[in-house]
mmCIF file of C-alpha atoms in Angstrom:
data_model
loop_
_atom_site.group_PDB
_atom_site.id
_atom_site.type_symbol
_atom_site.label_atom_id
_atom_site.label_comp_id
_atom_site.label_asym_id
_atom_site.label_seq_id
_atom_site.Cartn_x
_atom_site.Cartn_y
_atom_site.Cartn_z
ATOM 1 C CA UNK A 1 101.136 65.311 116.359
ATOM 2 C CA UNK A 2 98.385 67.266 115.472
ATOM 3 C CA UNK A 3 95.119 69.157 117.306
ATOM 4 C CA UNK A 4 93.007 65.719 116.282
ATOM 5 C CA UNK A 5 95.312 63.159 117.759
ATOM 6 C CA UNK A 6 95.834 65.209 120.868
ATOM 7 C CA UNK A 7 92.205 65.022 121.030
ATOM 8 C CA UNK A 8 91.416 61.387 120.125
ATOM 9 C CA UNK A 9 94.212 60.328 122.819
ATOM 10 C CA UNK A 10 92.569 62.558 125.645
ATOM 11 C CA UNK A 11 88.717 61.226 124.994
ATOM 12 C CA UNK A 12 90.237 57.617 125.333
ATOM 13 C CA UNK A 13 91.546 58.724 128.977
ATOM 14 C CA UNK A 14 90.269 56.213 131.343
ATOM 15 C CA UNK A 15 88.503 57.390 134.085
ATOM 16 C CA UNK A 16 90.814 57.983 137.148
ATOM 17 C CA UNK A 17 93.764 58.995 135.036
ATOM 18 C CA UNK A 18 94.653 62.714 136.313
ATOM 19 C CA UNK A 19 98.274 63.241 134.032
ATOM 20 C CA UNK A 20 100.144 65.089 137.332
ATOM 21 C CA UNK A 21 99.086 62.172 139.235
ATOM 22 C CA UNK A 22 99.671 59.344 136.904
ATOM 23 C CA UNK A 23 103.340 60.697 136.349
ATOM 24 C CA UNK A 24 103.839 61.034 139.926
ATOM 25 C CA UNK A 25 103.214 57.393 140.631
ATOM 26 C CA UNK A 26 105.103 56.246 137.349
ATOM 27 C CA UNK A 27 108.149 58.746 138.297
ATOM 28 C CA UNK A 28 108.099 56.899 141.815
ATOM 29 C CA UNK A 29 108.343 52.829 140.392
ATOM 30 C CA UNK A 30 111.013 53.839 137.841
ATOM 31 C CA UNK A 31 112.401 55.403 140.742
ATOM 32 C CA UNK A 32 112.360 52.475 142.998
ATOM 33 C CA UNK A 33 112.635 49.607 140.254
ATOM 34 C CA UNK A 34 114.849 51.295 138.170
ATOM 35 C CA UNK A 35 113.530 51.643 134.172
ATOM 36 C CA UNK A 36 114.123 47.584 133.149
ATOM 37 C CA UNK A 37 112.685 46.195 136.426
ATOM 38 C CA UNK A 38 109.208 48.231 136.331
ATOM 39 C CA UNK A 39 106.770 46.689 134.209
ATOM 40 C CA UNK A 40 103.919 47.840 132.084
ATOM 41 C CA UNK A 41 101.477 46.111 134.581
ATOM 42 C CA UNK A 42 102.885 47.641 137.851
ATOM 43 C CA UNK A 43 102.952 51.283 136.031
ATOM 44 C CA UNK A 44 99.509 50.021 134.416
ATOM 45 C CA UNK A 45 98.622 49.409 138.445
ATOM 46 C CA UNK A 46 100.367 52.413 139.684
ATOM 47 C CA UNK A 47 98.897 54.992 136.562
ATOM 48 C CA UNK A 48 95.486 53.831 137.235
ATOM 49 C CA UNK A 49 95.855 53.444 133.459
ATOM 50 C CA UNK A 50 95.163 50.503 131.394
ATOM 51 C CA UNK A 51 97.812 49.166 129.418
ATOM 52 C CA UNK A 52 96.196 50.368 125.880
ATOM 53 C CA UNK A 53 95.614 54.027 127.257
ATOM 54 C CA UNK A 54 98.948 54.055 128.464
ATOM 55 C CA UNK A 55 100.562 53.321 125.579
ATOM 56 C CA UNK A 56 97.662 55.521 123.219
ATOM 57 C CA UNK A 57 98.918 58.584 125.768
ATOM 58 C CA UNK A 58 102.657 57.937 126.233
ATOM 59 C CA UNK A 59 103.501 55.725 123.218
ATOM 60 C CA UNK A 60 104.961 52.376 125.241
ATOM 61 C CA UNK A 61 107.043 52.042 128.173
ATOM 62 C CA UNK A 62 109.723 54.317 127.105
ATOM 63 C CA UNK A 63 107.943 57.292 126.142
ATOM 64 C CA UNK A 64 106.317 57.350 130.225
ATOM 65 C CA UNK A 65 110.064 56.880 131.671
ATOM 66 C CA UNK A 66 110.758 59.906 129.113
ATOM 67 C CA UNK A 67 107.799 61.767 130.630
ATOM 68 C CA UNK A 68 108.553 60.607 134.173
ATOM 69 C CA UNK A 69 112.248 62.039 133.776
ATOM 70 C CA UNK A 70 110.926 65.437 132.578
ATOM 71 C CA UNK A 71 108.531 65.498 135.580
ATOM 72 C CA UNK A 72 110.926 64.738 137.987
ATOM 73 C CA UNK A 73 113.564 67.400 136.806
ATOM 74 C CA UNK A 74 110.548 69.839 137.438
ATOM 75 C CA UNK A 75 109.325 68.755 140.734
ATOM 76 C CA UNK A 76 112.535 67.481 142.112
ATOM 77 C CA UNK A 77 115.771 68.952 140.762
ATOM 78 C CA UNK A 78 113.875 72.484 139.898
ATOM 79 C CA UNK A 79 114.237 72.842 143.630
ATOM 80 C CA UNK A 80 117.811 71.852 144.419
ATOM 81 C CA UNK A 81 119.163 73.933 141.542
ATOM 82 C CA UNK A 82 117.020 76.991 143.189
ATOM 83 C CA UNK A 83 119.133 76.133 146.453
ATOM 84 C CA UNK A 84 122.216 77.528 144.309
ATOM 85 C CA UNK A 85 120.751 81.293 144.826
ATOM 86 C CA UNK A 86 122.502 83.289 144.573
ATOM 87 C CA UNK A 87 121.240 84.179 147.990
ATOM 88 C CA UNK A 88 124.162 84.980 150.067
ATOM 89 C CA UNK A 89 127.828 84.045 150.115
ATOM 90 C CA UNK A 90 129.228 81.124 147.485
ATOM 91 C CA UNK A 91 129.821 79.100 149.747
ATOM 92 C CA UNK A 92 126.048 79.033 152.088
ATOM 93 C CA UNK A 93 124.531 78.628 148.345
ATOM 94 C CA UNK A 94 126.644 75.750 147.723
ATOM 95 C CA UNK A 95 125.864 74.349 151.088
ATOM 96 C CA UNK A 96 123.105 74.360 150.551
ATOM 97 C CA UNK A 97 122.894 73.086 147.497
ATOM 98 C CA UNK A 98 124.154 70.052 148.674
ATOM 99 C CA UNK A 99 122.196 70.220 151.538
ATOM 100 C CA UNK A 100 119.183 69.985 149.369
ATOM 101 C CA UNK A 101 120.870 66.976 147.132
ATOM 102 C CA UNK A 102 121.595 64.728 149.988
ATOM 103 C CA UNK A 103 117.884 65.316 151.360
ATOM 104 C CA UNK A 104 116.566 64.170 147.864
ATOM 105 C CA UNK A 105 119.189 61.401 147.353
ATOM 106 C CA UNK A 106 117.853 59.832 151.152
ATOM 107 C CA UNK A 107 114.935 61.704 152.182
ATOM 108 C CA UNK A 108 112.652 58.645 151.205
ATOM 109 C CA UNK A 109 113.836 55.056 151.672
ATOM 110 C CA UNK A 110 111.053 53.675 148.947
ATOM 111 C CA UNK A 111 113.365 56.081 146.186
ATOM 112 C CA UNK A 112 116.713 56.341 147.352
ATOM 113 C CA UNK A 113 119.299 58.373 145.060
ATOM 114 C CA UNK A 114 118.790 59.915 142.223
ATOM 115 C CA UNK A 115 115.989 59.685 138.941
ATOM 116 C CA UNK A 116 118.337 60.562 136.368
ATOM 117 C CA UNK A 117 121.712 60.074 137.935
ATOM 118 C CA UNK A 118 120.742 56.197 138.459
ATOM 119 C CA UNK A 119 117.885 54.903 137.241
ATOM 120 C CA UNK A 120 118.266 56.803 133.745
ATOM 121 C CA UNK A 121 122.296 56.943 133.514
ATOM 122 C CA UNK A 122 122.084 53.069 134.227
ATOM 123 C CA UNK A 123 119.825 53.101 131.294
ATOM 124 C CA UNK A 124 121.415 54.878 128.892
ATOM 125 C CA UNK A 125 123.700 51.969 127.808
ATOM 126 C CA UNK A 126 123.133 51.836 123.926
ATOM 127 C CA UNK A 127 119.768 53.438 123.913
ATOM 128 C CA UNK A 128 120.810 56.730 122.027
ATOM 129 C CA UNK A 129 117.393 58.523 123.322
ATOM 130 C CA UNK A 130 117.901 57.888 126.906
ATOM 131 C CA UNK A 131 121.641 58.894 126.502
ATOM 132 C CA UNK A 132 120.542 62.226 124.534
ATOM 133 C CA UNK A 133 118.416 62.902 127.618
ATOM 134 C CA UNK A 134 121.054 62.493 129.988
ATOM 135 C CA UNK A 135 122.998 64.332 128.268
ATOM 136 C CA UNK A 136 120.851 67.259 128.344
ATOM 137 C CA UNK A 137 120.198 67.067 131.988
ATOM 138 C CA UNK A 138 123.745 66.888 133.221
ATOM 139 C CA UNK A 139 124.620 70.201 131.073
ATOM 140 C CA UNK A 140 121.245 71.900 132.365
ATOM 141 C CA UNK A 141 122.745 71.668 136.118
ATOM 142 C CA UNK A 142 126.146 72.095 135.116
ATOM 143 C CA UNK A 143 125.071 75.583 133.338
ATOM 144 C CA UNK A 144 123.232 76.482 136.414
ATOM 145 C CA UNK A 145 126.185 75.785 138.850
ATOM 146 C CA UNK A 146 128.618 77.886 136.357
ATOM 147 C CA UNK A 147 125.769 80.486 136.377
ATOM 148 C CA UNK A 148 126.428 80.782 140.403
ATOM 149 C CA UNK A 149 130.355 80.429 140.116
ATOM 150 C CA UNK A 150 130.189 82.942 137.473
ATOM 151 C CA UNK A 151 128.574 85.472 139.765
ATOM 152 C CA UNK A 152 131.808 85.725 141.768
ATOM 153 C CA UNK A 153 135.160 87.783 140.809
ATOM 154 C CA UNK A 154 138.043 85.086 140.588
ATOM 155 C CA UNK A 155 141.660 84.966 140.817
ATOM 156 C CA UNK A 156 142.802 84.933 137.087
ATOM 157 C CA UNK A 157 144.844 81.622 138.091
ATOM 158 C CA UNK A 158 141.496 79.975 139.385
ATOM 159 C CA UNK A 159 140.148 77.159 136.859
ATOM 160 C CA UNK A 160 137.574 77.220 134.608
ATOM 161 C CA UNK A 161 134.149 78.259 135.879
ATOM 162 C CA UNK A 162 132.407 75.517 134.061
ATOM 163 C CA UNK A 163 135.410 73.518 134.782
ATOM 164 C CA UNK A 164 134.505 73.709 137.921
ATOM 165 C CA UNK A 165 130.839 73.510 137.969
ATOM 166 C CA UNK A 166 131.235 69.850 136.282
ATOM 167 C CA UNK A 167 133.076 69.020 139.098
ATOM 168 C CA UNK A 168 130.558 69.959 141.521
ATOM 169 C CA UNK A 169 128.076 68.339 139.621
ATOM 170 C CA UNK A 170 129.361 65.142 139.067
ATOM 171 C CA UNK A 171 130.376 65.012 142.943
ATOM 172 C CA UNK A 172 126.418 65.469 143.259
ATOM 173 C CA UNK A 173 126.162 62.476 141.456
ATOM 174 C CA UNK A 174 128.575 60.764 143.517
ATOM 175 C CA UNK A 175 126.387 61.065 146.284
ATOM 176 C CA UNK A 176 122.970 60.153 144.777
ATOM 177 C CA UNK A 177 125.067 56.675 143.540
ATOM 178 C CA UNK A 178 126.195 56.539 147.452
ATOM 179 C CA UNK A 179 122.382 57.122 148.396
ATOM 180 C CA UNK A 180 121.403 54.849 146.052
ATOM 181 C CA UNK A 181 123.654 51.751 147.774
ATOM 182 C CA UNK A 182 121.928 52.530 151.242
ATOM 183 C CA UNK A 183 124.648 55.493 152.640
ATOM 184 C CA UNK A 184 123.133 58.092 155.454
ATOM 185 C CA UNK A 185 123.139 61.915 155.134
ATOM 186 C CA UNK A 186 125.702 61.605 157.826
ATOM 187 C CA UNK A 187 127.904 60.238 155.463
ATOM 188 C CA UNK A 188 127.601 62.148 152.387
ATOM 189 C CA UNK A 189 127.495 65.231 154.171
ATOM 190 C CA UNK A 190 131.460 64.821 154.460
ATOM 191 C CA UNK A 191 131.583 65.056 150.940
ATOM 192 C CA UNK A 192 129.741 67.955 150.207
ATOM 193 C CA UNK A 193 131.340 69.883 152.977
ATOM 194 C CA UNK A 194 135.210 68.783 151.019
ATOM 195 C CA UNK A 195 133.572 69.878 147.389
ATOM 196 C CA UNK A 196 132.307 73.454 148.951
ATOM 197 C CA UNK A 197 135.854 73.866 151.088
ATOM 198 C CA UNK A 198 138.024 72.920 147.763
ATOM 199 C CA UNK A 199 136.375 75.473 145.306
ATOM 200 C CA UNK A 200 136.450 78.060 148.519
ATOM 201 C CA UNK A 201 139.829 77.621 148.832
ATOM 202 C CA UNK A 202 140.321 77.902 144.679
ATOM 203 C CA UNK A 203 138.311 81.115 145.020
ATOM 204 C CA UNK A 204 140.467 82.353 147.509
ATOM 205 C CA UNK A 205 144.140 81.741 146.484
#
């Protein structure tokens, strides 16, 4: 795209649209509707776009859930990740790590679980763009995790770091999916605690 489309697409902005804003609100409805159920009206609505500037500045439907998965990895899962430190001992940053996972998954009943683990895994299906993007944001927190374990000496017996880090990770997801069918902090918490205790207990034989 070049200088003069960026430009032609920004003077048709309606008046109203702030982009921070706008992909706030869209991030939210796929969030709560999940990507088929939210339509171009309600993100139209929600946007305070029209439906011809939102498709002139995001390309359709797809290209905002795109944009809405790239914001929420920046406003959202930026933060958990951070929770990884390293700040103190492996097993307080993986605490609270989770810590900060379970308060995303359920801190807001309108958006329970997870943007990408749900909404945009469910979506994936055959759509090769939506699976390339999942892709890359399950190995982005996987690399971070191994970047933590990695941090630590280890027994030479101990499994592989990134081994390891995908299996933190994917019990993550585990728990956004539980958030997502209506399960309390109380009850993920469990979890968590058992992932943090079973790599301690790796670290430590």
């Amino acid at each position: 795209m070049t200088g003069e489309d960026v430009g032609r697409r920004r003077k048709g902005r309606p008046r109203g649209f702030e982009p921070t804003a706008a992909l706030d609100a869209a991030m939210r409805l796929f969030w709560a509707e999940g990507f088929e159920a939210a339509s171009i009206d309600q993100l139209s609505r929600a946007t305070r776009m029209p439906r011809a500037s939102l498709y002139q500045e995001y390309g359709g439907k797809a290209g905002l859930f795109l944009a809405s998965v790239a914001h929420y990895a920046e406003t959202r899962i930026a933060p958990v990740a951070a929770a990884l430190g390293p700040s103190g001992a492996l097993g307080n940053d993986l605490s609270a790590f989770f810590q900060a996972v379970i308060a995303l998954a359920t801190g807001d009943a309108a958006t329970p679980g997870c943007l990408i683990s749900c909404v945009l895994a469910d979506s994936a299906g055959t759509n090769a763009v939506f699976r390339a993007e999942l892709d890359q944001r399950f190995a982005a927190l996987e690399a971070r995790i191994t970047a933590r374990l990695v941090a630590e000496p280890w027994p030479a017996a101990a499994p592989d770091r990134a081994a390891l880090a995908a299996m933190l990770a994917a019990v993550a997801r585990g728990i956004m999916l539980r958030a997502r069918s209506g399960a309390a902090p109380k009850a993920l918490a469990p979890v968590a605690d058992a992932a943090v205790a079973s790599v301690l207990c790796l670290r430590a034989a």
